[in-house]
Amino acid sequence: MSTARVVRRVAVFGGTHGNEMSGVYLVKRWLQNQEAITRPSFLTVPCIANPRAVERCRRYIDVDLNRQFTQEHFSMDFPPSTAPYEVHRAVELNKKFGAKGEAFDVIIDLHNTTSNMGNCLIIGSSMDSFTLQMVKYLVQRSGLVCPVFLTENTVPQLEMADSKRLGVHGISLELGAQPQGVLLADIYLRHERLVHTCLDFIHKFNQGEVFPPETLEVYRILHVVDYPRNNDNDLSAMVHPELQDKDWHPLKPGDPMFLTLDGETIKYEGDSTVYPAFINEAAYYEKGIAFWATQKETLNVTELQVKTK
Amino acid sequence: MSTARVVRRVAVFGGTHGNEMSGVYLVKRWLQNQEAITRPSFLTVPCIANPRAVERCRRYIDVDLNRQFTQEHFSMDFPPSTAPYEVHRAVELNKKFGAKGEAFDVIIDLHNTTSNMGNCLIIGSSMDSFTLQMVKYLVQRSGLVCPVFLTENTVPQLEMADSKRLGVHGISLELGAQPQGVLLADIYLRHERLVHTCLDFIHKFNQGEVFPPETLEVYRILHVVDYPRNNDNDLSAMVHPELQDKDWHPLKPGDPMFLTLDGETIKYEGDSTVYPAFINEAAYYEKGIAFWATQKETLNVTELQVKTK
Ligand SMILES: [Zn+2]
Ligand SMILES: [Zn+2]
């Protein structure tokens, strides 16, 4: 049996990336009508995480905000004035939602991807029973198919430093496929439903409901695979049509992976089957990521109840 | 019987919009291997139309290049130094490809859209037999379904001033759905095939082949429909799920058109059936366009042969 502290404050972030439109428009709407996301047992605060990027409908102004939630930045009271806008913003958000501020219990961060990842739930740890039980609740009760992407990894270079770290618990709802700068009604409605299902879970948790032990299937990150590139570091190949949109499907040794600009197939030559995700995500070209290779795992989720004093 | 002058110079533009990736990568490749697009009877020149926007993977730097090919700019030798980058670029392109330069015979301009428009062919006039016969050839011989979008209109505000105007004849190949900043192999291959089919047509034309009279089904622009907006001019509704991706399908009076952020359906209340195109195109949010309303028409295409001296 695990316990966790009662939840008093939940933040819902949209526009951590300014051109991911369903989170932006849900949060804009909830800022006008905060009652829609309140529950009797806790406060929910909507927030446009990167307002300048939202205004310009760009992913970011200077650097990717969703990689700035580092211990270094969390320790700052005031970043140097020359620091990128998003460093200032991460420090500001930490002062409001993080340990230097009101210390929010749960961060729900809304994202979109151009990849065909469906209703992906992203979590950073396999150890946090509260978040795992919330994820299991989404899988069982949202009425939506929800693959779970686990970014926990021992390789420091793969550290995410994303906005979920502001809270005690956190989850990203990464819905796709949606082009940057486009609002798809279907995705907006699914994003809305997932947020409400999270809030339902939290309210039940606060009221003392016991969540039984469970197992949870997740896709754990292994490594990234970049596009083949030429001497100028520009693309020399594209995601193969047989791999495109096949997020969460097995990629087996010998399967087509890339197609060169000249029309030649490049096969996957790894030793073992992997499960790609974030295939052909627009924002990852500059990061050198054609897709994430993941492995399928089953986690044990311990029984959970709210901690009583 | 119509005649047109023999074609000596063809330009293939990619990156008129810097984040439309299949044209960008086809042209980059052809710049390395121009033979792939040469034909015995004419010269083909590939060109990255907006190189700075391509470098930054943005639609444009200052203003939309594809609206700068105006008579005013065509008359300029040197724009004022304070003019937007794209005005300078339009003048530069005119000096190379247009009337102030080598006066290219045909401009083929490669575009992508986030709308589900398939292999759309865009033409500016119903009067140019050469272009109409080339379009008919693409429809019949490319092996691809190619809806034809006709931007000819008597309303001055709907003037396109696009890069096709640089040439004596011109066509845009507008392929979708593809997110901005994403290269989809399938679309790249279709773009490539359409360009080669254009070049095949031109070579046959130059060799004296007679193209018989035909009819051609086109979608002629009527007017634009904007998103419902609030007092801040921000979106208050999204394209309805039943309209999303239904480019070229009839939209009848009473059909669902938008869904408000609060979940209410807004119906199409026009008098007659229209055929929407460019539904939910990312680049058109700032232009105030949720979609173009078009009407279906059948054009007569006159017989065509190369003009012999
Ligand atoms: Zn994002
Ligand atoms: Zn374009």
XYZ file of C-alpha atoms and ligand atoms in Angstrom:
620
model
C 0.000 0.000 0.000
C 1.320 3.433 -1.013
C -0.002 6.687 0.262
C 0.274 10.214 -1.085
C -0.675 13.562 0.329
C -4.065 15.030 -0.370
C -4.083 17.194 -3.492
C -4.824 20.865 -2.908
C -3.598 22.542 -6.093
C -3.587 21.331 -9.699
C -2.223 23.327 -12.642
C -3.253 22.718 -16.248
C -0.686 24.076 -18.700
C -1.395 24.837 -22.341
C 1.005 26.492 -24.742
C 4.210 25.177 -23.225
C 4.836 24.982 -26.947
C 3.117 27.968 -28.504
C 1.964 26.299 -31.734
C 0.290 23.265 -30.110
C -3.207 24.496 -30.426
C -5.600 22.250 -28.516
C -3.926 22.952 -25.159
C -3.719 26.646 -25.982
C -7.432 26.937 -26.740
C -8.596 24.745 -23.856
C -6.587 26.822 -21.398
C -7.764 30.104 -22.945
C -11.320 28.903 -22.505
C -10.772 27.725 -18.913
C -9.167 31.074 -18.049
C -12.590 32.561 -18.885
C -14.485 29.869 -16.988
C -12.380 28.341 -14.260
C -15.401 26.585 -12.777
C -15.340 24.118 -15.656
C -12.214 22.560 -14.162
C -12.776 23.054 -10.449
C -13.677 20.152 -8.189
C -14.960 20.368 -4.605
C -11.755 19.006 -3.030
C -9.053 21.040 -4.783
C -8.220 24.143 -6.776
C -7.370 23.912 -10.511
C -5.419 26.749 -12.116
C -5.149 27.001 -15.923
C -2.009 28.631 -17.288
C -0.617 29.595 -20.695
C 2.935 28.449 -20.061
C 4.702 30.320 -22.882
C 2.501 33.330 -23.670
C 4.942 35.033 -26.053
C 5.307 31.878 -28.113
C 1.512 31.468 -28.160
C 1.101 35.040 -29.365
C 3.471 34.363 -32.262
C 2.188 30.795 -32.824
C 5.695 29.394 -32.547
C 7.077 26.512 -30.519
C 9.332 28.903 -28.574
C 10.950 32.320 -28.755
C 14.613 31.601 -27.882
C 14.893 28.009 -26.602
C 12.526 25.100 -25.938
C 10.743 25.957 -22.644
C 10.053 22.296 -22.031
C 13.759 21.597 -21.486
C 14.384 24.485 -19.035
C 12.912 23.003 -15.852
C 16.343 22.057 -14.526
C 17.694 22.075 -10.992
C 19.969 24.915 -12.065
C 17.023 27.070 -13.096
C 14.921 25.969 -10.126
C 17.644 27.292 -7.827
C 17.556 30.761 -9.420
C 15.702 33.737 -8.031
C 16.537 35.958 -10.989
C 18.215 34.714 -14.176
C 20.744 37.049 -15.808
C 18.978 39.587 -18.009
C 20.774 38.133 -21.030
C 19.281 34.677 -20.435
C 16.852 33.352 -23.070
C 13.202 34.318 -22.603
C 12.243 30.739 -21.764
C 14.759 30.585 -18.896
C 13.111 33.654 -17.412
C 9.736 32.033 -17.925
C 10.793 28.722 -16.292
C 12.025 30.630 -13.222
C 8.785 32.626 -13.158
C 6.662 29.456 -13.392
C 8.707 27.882 -10.615
C 7.980 30.906 -8.416
C 4.281 30.469 -8.995
C 3.752 26.711 -9.262
C 6.981 25.127 -8.064
C 8.973 24.704 -4.924
C 9.770 28.433 -4.734
C 6.053 29.206 -4.848
C 2.843 27.478 -3.901
C 4.266 24.032 -4.614
C 1.454 22.645 -6.735
C 0.630 18.984 -6.209
C -0.140 18.036 -9.817
C 0.893 19.528 -13.169
C -1.115 18.467 -16.228
C 0.703 19.669 -19.336
C -1.119 19.658 -22.694
C 0.880 18.995 -25.847
C 0.335 18.083 -29.473
C 2.546 16.180 -31.843
C 2.609 15.871 -35.613
C 3.241 12.149 -35.052
C 0.417 9.645 -35.119
C 0.668 8.895 -31.389
C -3.012 9.033 -30.535
C -3.806 9.863 -26.911
C -0.339 9.471 -25.485
C 0.261 9.862 -21.751
C 3.840 10.844 -20.861
C 5.247 10.163 -17.415
C 8.748 10.621 -16.066
C 8.945 7.944 -13.388
C 7.928 4.364 -12.754
C 8.109 5.015 -9.000
C 5.310 7.476 -8.369
C 2.230 5.449 -7.400
C -0.047 8.456 -7.535
C 0.811 9.234 -11.160
C 0.764 5.569 -12.164
C -2.682 5.104 -10.639
C -3.884 8.263 -12.409
C -2.543 6.884 -15.688
C -4.216 3.535 -15.085
C -7.451 5.389 -14.359
C -7.145 7.227 -17.691
C -6.476 3.969 -19.506
C -9.482 2.294 -17.903
C -11.955 5.109 -17.578
C -11.414 7.773 -20.237
C -12.962 5.665 -22.984
C -9.879 6.422 -25.102
C -6.954 4.234 -26.129
C -3.991 5.722 -24.240
C -0.450 4.471 -24.909
C 1.925 5.360 -22.057
C 5.370 6.819 -22.821
C 7.848 6.527 -19.938
C 10.818 8.901 -20.165
C 12.605 7.451 -17.138
C 16.151 6.646 -18.153
C 19.568 6.460 -16.620
C 21.273 8.301 -19.491
C 21.782 11.940 -18.436
C 21.629 13.201 -22.036
C 18.074 11.930 -22.251
C 16.953 13.987 -19.242
C 13.741 15.777 -20.137
C 13.655 18.756 -17.726
C 10.025 19.356 -18.679
C 7.294 21.316 -16.955
C 5.904 18.280 -15.113
C 8.872 18.698 -12.765
C 7.338 21.806 -11.267
C 4.810 19.703 -9.390
C 4.931 16.886 -6.889
C 3.217 14.746 -9.546
C 2.916 15.404 -13.244
C 1.659 14.105 -16.548
C 1.835 15.310 -20.139
C -1.068 14.599 -22.446
C 0.583 14.427 -25.887
C -2.106 14.156 -28.555
C -1.590 13.656 -32.269
C -1.445 13.721 -35.143
C -2.063 17.472 -35.333
C -0.043 19.879 -37.484
C 1.637 22.803 -35.740
C -0.587 25.863 -35.806
C -3.753 23.868 -36.532
C -6.646 23.298 -34.136
C -8.408 19.984 -34.761
C -11.789 19.738 -33.043
C -11.468 16.006 -32.537
C -8.159 16.402 -30.678
C -9.467 19.356 -28.678
C -12.382 17.219 -27.470
C -10.125 14.291 -26.545
C -7.732 16.593 -24.704
C -10.678 18.030 -22.778
C -11.957 14.581 -21.883
C -8.569 13.419 -20.620
C -8.164 16.475 -18.388
C -11.590 15.919 -16.873
C -10.771 12.263 -16.280
C -7.566 13.299 -14.446
C -9.571 15.712 -12.297
C -12.146 13.002 -11.543
C -9.375 10.685 -10.407
C -7.846 13.339 -8.172
C -11.162 14.146 -6.551
C -11.853 10.461 -5.827
C -8.344 10.107 -4.434
C -8.872 13.110 -2.161
C -12.135 11.617 -0.950
C -10.329 8.505 0.249
C -11.057 6.007 -2.515
C -8.649 3.066 -2.434
C -7.083 2.273 -5.820
C -6.196 -1.434 -5.959
C -2.876 -2.850 -7.170
C -2.666 -2.971 -10.945
C -0.317 -3.639 -13.793
C 0.344 -1.019 -16.455
C 1.790 -1.452 -19.917
C 4.262 1.280 -20.826
C 6.724 2.122 -23.607
C 10.046 2.988 -21.986
C 12.532 5.113 -23.943
C 15.693 3.365 -25.091
C 17.413 5.820 -27.437
C 16.756 8.188 -30.305
C 17.231 7.465 -33.991
C 18.175 10.404 -36.232
C 17.506 10.860 -39.933
C 20.333 9.921 -42.296
C 22.098 13.203 -43.083
C 24.556 14.543 -45.644
C 27.802 16.429 -45.030
C 25.890 19.651 -44.437
C 23.898 17.897 -41.704
C 20.811 18.196 -43.890
C 18.388 15.285 -44.416
C 19.423 12.713 -46.999
C 16.435 10.466 -46.294
C 12.847 10.551 -45.044
C 10.838 8.282 -42.786
C 9.860 5.299 -44.926
C 6.189 5.206 -45.955
C 5.871 1.826 -44.214
C 7.093 3.321 -40.926
C 5.223 6.652 -41.183
C 2.230 6.807 -38.779
C 3.221 3.445 -37.234
C 3.935 4.815 -33.773
C 3.645 2.031 -31.140
C 3.888 -0.716 -33.784
C 6.824 -3.133 -33.595
C 9.844 -2.282 -35.762
C 11.688 -5.527 -36.398
C 15.229 -6.063 -37.701
C 15.030 -5.818 -41.504
C 11.916 -3.638 -41.582
C 12.012 -0.526 -43.852
C 12.936 2.546 -41.805
C 14.007 5.359 -44.139
C 13.720 6.172 -47.828
C 16.566 8.224 -49.288
C 15.745 11.271 -51.400
C 16.903 9.153 -54.345
C 14.410 6.410 -53.527
C 16.502 3.770 -51.782
C 15.139 1.923 -48.765
C 17.197 1.872 -45.570
C 16.282 -0.962 -43.245
C 16.307 -1.127 -39.474
C 19.394 -3.102 -38.538
C 19.111 -3.259 -34.760
C 19.328 -6.556 -32.902
C 15.885 -6.558 -31.420
C 12.369 -5.334 -31.975
C 11.652 -1.809 -30.768
C 8.465 0.256 -30.606
C 8.944 3.666 -32.264
C 7.191 6.801 -31.018
C 7.321 10.457 -32.072
C 7.891 9.263 -35.639
C 8.528 12.292 -37.884
C 7.635 14.941 -35.282
C 8.143 18.397 -36.854
C 9.813 19.882 -33.772
C 12.396 17.104 -33.580
C 14.144 17.693 -36.898
C 16.357 20.305 -35.228
C 16.917 17.999 -32.250
C 18.196 15.194 -34.466
C 15.347 12.805 -33.746
C 13.503 10.867 -36.450
C 11.843 8.772 -33.750
C 12.273 7.438 -30.243
C 12.960 3.734 -29.927
C 11.116 2.308 -26.931
C 10.621 -1.071 -25.348
C 7.379 -2.457 -24.016
C 7.267 -3.116 -20.293
C 4.692 -4.013 -17.721
C 4.909 -2.034 -14.506
C 3.451 -3.052 -11.192
C 1.347 -0.327 -9.683
C 0.935 -0.474 -5.944
C -2.321 0.046 -4.129
C -2.889 3.714 -3.353
C -4.794 5.723 -0.811
C -4.648 9.283 0.399
C -2.403 9.817 3.413
C -4.418 10.528 6.521
C -2.680 12.594 9.166
C -7.146 25.375 -82.456
C -4.888 27.326 -80.098
C -1.183 27.655 -80.483
C 1.522 28.613 -78.022
C 5.180 29.318 -78.422
C 7.716 26.563 -78.029
C 8.954 26.196 -74.428
C 12.641 26.945 -73.921
C 12.915 27.527 -70.176
C 11.040 25.950 -67.272
C 11.598 26.825 -63.619
C 10.672 24.518 -60.732
C 10.288 26.419 -57.466
C 10.442 24.846 -54.019
C 10.399 26.717 -50.740
C 8.264 29.630 -51.875
C 7.004 28.887 -48.376
C 10.010 27.812 -46.336
C 8.275 25.184 -44.194
C 6.643 23.251 -47.045
C 9.093 20.449 -47.137
C 8.505 18.226 -50.151
C 9.180 21.043 -52.623
C 12.180 22.167 -50.598
C 13.809 18.726 -50.650
C 12.975 17.927 -54.263
C 14.541 21.201 -55.396
C 17.592 20.718 -53.152
C 18.078 17.327 -54.738
C 17.593 18.618 -58.286
C 20.094 21.409 -57.623
C 22.619 18.591 -57.123
C 21.418 16.669 -60.157
C 19.817 18.920 -62.710
C 19.818 16.172 -65.318
C 16.984 14.462 -63.475
C 14.661 17.233 -64.664
C 16.154 18.127 -68.037
C 14.452 17.127 -71.273
C 15.947 17.256 -74.772
C 13.798 20.161 -75.971
C 14.102 22.639 -73.081
C 16.068 23.718 -70.028
C 14.692 23.179 -66.516
C 16.039 25.289 -63.652
C 15.315 24.347 -60.039
C 15.186 27.210 -57.540
C 14.702 27.632 -53.796
C 12.379 30.609 -53.974
C 12.695 31.845 -50.377
C 16.087 30.615 -49.127
C 16.063 32.537 -45.834
C 12.666 31.159 -44.911
C 13.846 27.646 -45.853
C 16.902 28.046 -43.632
C 14.692 28.946 -40.685
C 11.931 26.477 -41.655
C 9.326 29.214 -41.587
C 6.651 30.184 -44.100
C 8.268 33.585 -44.589
C 10.591 36.084 -42.946
C 8.660 39.378 -43.170
C 5.662 38.884 -45.461
C 4.193 36.071 -47.573
C 6.415 35.860 -50.704
C 3.580 34.264 -52.627
C 1.575 37.496 -52.546
C 4.416 39.793 -53.698
C 4.408 39.064 -57.434
C 2.461 42.228 -58.212
C 2.709 44.624 -61.150
C 4.045 47.198 -58.720
C 6.931 44.944 -57.707
C 7.483 43.704 -61.273
C 8.058 47.316 -62.332
C 10.800 47.843 -59.734
C 14.506 47.638 -60.426
C 15.473 48.115 -56.800
C 12.973 48.131 -53.921
C 13.647 50.593 -51.086
C 16.128 49.123 -48.615
C 13.440 49.235 -45.923
C 11.125 46.983 -47.945
C 10.358 43.522 -46.507
C 12.807 40.764 -47.436
C 10.226 39.031 -49.603
C 9.686 42.166 -51.718
C 13.417 42.190 -52.432
C 13.236 38.513 -53.247
C 10.246 38.908 -55.596
C 12.098 41.639 -57.504
C 15.212 39.435 -57.629
C 13.222 36.449 -58.938
C 11.612 38.666 -61.563
C 15.066 39.743 -62.728
C 16.052 36.128 -63.148
C 12.897 34.333 -64.272
C 10.429 37.082 -65.176
C 9.952 39.775 -67.773
C 12.968 41.726 -66.536
C 15.148 38.673 -66.996
C 15.137 35.579 -69.134
C 11.323 35.481 -69.304
C 10.799 31.832 -68.459
C 8.014 30.078 -70.311
C 6.701 27.895 -67.493
C 6.843 28.176 -63.693
C 6.041 25.038 -61.687
C 5.675 26.012 -58.032
C 5.662 23.276 -55.357
C 3.552 23.787 -52.243
C 2.170 21.810 -49.343
C -0.956 22.366 -47.316
C -2.073 21.056 -43.951
C -5.501 20.595 -45.556
C -6.577 17.261 -46.948
C -6.508 18.466 -50.550
C -4.699 15.539 -52.117
C -2.830 16.316 -55.334
C -4.281 19.726 -56.008
C -3.372 21.622 -59.160
C -3.756 25.406 -58.881
C -4.169 27.563 -61.954
C -4.881 31.266 -62.263
C -6.739 31.471 -65.562
C -9.353 29.604 -67.560
C -8.033 31.224 -70.746
C -4.561 29.748 -71.145
C -4.890 26.688 -73.372
C -1.317 25.595 -72.751
C -1.796 25.404 -68.983
C -5.241 23.851 -69.288
C -3.907 21.153 -71.606
C -1.013 20.522 -69.200
C -3.510 20.173 -66.340
C -5.658 17.813 -68.377
C -2.542 15.783 -69.144
C -1.769 15.557 -65.407
C -5.342 14.476 -64.671
C -5.235 11.792 -67.366
C -1.653 10.639 -67.287
C -0.104 11.104 -63.823
C -1.925 8.133 -62.348
C -2.998 10.405 -59.468
C -6.351 11.946 -58.609
C -5.831 15.681 -59.193
C -8.534 18.180 -58.224
C -8.084 21.526 -60.009
C -8.378 24.798 -58.069
C -9.005 27.847 -60.266
C -8.166 31.173 -58.614
C -9.509 33.304 -61.456
C -11.911 35.830 -60.035
C -13.152 39.313 -60.744
C -12.845 40.480 -57.126
C -9.578 42.449 -56.784
C -9.166 41.527 -53.086
C -8.910 37.897 -54.100
C -5.965 38.572 -56.436
C -3.263 36.010 -55.738
C -0.062 37.714 -56.970
C 1.736 34.383 -56.684
C 4.971 33.178 -58.225
C 3.257 31.575 -61.232
C 2.924 35.101 -62.588
C 6.642 35.262 -63.272
C 6.237 32.951 -66.234
C 4.248 32.977 -69.443
C 2.467 29.888 -68.099
C 2.360 28.602 -64.561
C 0.980 25.968 -62.220
C 1.175 25.324 -58.492
C 1.228 21.752 -57.245
C -0.367 22.029 -53.788
C -0.101 18.676 -52.026
C -1.582 17.717 -48.661
C -2.214 16.928 -45.981
C 1.319 17.549 -44.706
C 2.144 19.414 -41.486
C 4.446 22.428 -41.748
C 8.053 21.446 -41.158
C 7.417 17.738 -41.853
C 8.626 15.788 -44.883
C 6.265 12.936 -45.797
C 7.808 10.443 -48.210
C 4.496 9.669 -49.821
C 3.894 13.337 -50.673
C 7.488 13.815 -51.827
C 7.056 10.928 -54.284
C 3.756 12.263 -55.592
C 5.224 15.738 -56.007
C 8.117 14.246 -57.950
C 5.793 12.279 -60.188
C 3.645 15.327 -60.974
C 6.688 17.423 -61.924
C 7.925 14.709 -64.268
C 4.481 14.445 -65.838
C 4.497 18.218 -66.456
C 7.925 17.945 -68.083
C 6.750 15.032 -70.236
C 3.821 17.116 -71.429
C 6.038 20.077 -72.267
C 8.461 17.936 -74.230
C 5.636 16.379 -76.248
C 4.210 19.827 -76.876
C 7.583 21.080 -78.091
C 7.854 18.098 -80.402
C 4.627 19.093 -82.144
C 2.110 16.730 -80.594
C -1.455 17.935 -81.098
C -3.545 17.926 -77.925
C -7.224 17.484 -78.839
C -10.112 19.548 -77.469
C -11.144 18.446 -73.990
C -13.326 19.345 -71.094
C -11.865 19.920 -67.649
C -13.615 19.901 -64.284
C -12.388 22.671 -61.995
C -13.268 24.198 -58.621
C -13.494 27.957 -59.096
C -13.080 30.195 -56.036
C -16.174 32.045 -54.855
C -15.227 33.599 -51.519
C -13.488 32.840 -48.244
C -15.140 31.806 -44.979
C -13.412 32.866 -41.751
C -13.554 31.199 -38.346
C -16.068 32.601 -35.877
C -14.053 34.982 -33.671
C -14.446 36.739 -30.330
C -13.982 40.437 -29.544
C -10.205 39.990 -29.451
C -10.339 38.562 -32.979
C -9.280 35.193 -31.549
C -10.986 31.941 -32.577
C -14.253 31.148 -30.827
C -14.870 28.011 -32.887
C -13.058 25.273 -34.787
C -13.750 23.505 -38.057
C -16.458 20.956 -37.302
C -15.259 17.333 -37.199
C -17.740 16.514 -39.980
C -16.188 19.179 -42.245
C -12.530 18.525 -41.326
C -10.653 16.734 -44.125
C -13.684 17.000 -46.446
C -11.982 19.233 -49.004
C -13.743 18.967 -52.414
C -16.865 17.394 -50.843
C -20.166 19.263 -51.171
C -21.142 21.490 -48.227
C -24.902 21.869 -48.310
C -27.108 24.399 -46.511
C -27.668 23.041 -42.982
C -24.468 20.971 -42.864
C -22.262 21.312 -39.733
C -19.460 23.817 -40.399
C -17.926 24.910 -37.088
C -17.900 23.707 -33.498
C -17.574 26.407 -30.843
C -15.005 25.970 -28.084
C -18.013 25.326 -25.821
C -19.218 22.497 -28.031
C -22.049 24.066 -30.037
C -22.451 23.265 -33.723
C -22.642 26.133 -36.224
C -24.257 25.164 -39.502
C -23.596 26.393 -43.004
C -26.391 28.777 -43.838
C -25.575 29.720 -47.411
C -28.174 29.446 -50.165
C -26.435 26.899 -52.300
C -24.035 23.989 -52.159
C -20.340 24.911 -52.253
C -17.177 22.805 -52.426
C -14.721 23.802 -49.663
C -10.956 23.682 -50.158
C -8.013 24.656 -47.950
C -10.084 23.582 -44.929
C -8.161 24.393 -41.735
C -4.876 25.322 -43.438
C -2.368 26.385 -40.747
C -1.058 29.355 -42.723
C -4.523 30.813 -43.251
C -5.462 31.462 -39.610
C -3.683 34.818 -39.816
C -5.296 35.543 -43.171
C -8.805 35.043 -41.770
C -9.582 31.970 -43.867
C -11.135 28.806 -42.433
C -11.716 27.554 -45.969
C -12.303 28.648 -49.534
C -15.784 28.156 -50.906
C -15.637 27.042 -54.531
C -18.085 26.024 -57.228
C -17.680 23.149 -59.628
C -17.398 24.075 -63.272
C -16.569 22.362 -66.509
C -14.204 24.268 -68.760
C -13.767 23.744 -72.455
C -10.151 23.270 -73.383
C -9.294 24.095 -76.960
C -7.101 22.000 -79.183
C -3.440 22.932 -78.800
C -0.316 22.745 -80.882
C 3.047 24.442 -80.781
C 3.245 27.606 -82.874
C 5.395 27.088 -85.903
C 7.063 30.168 -87.283
Zn 4.798 20.070 -27.048
Zn 2.654 27.205 -49.921
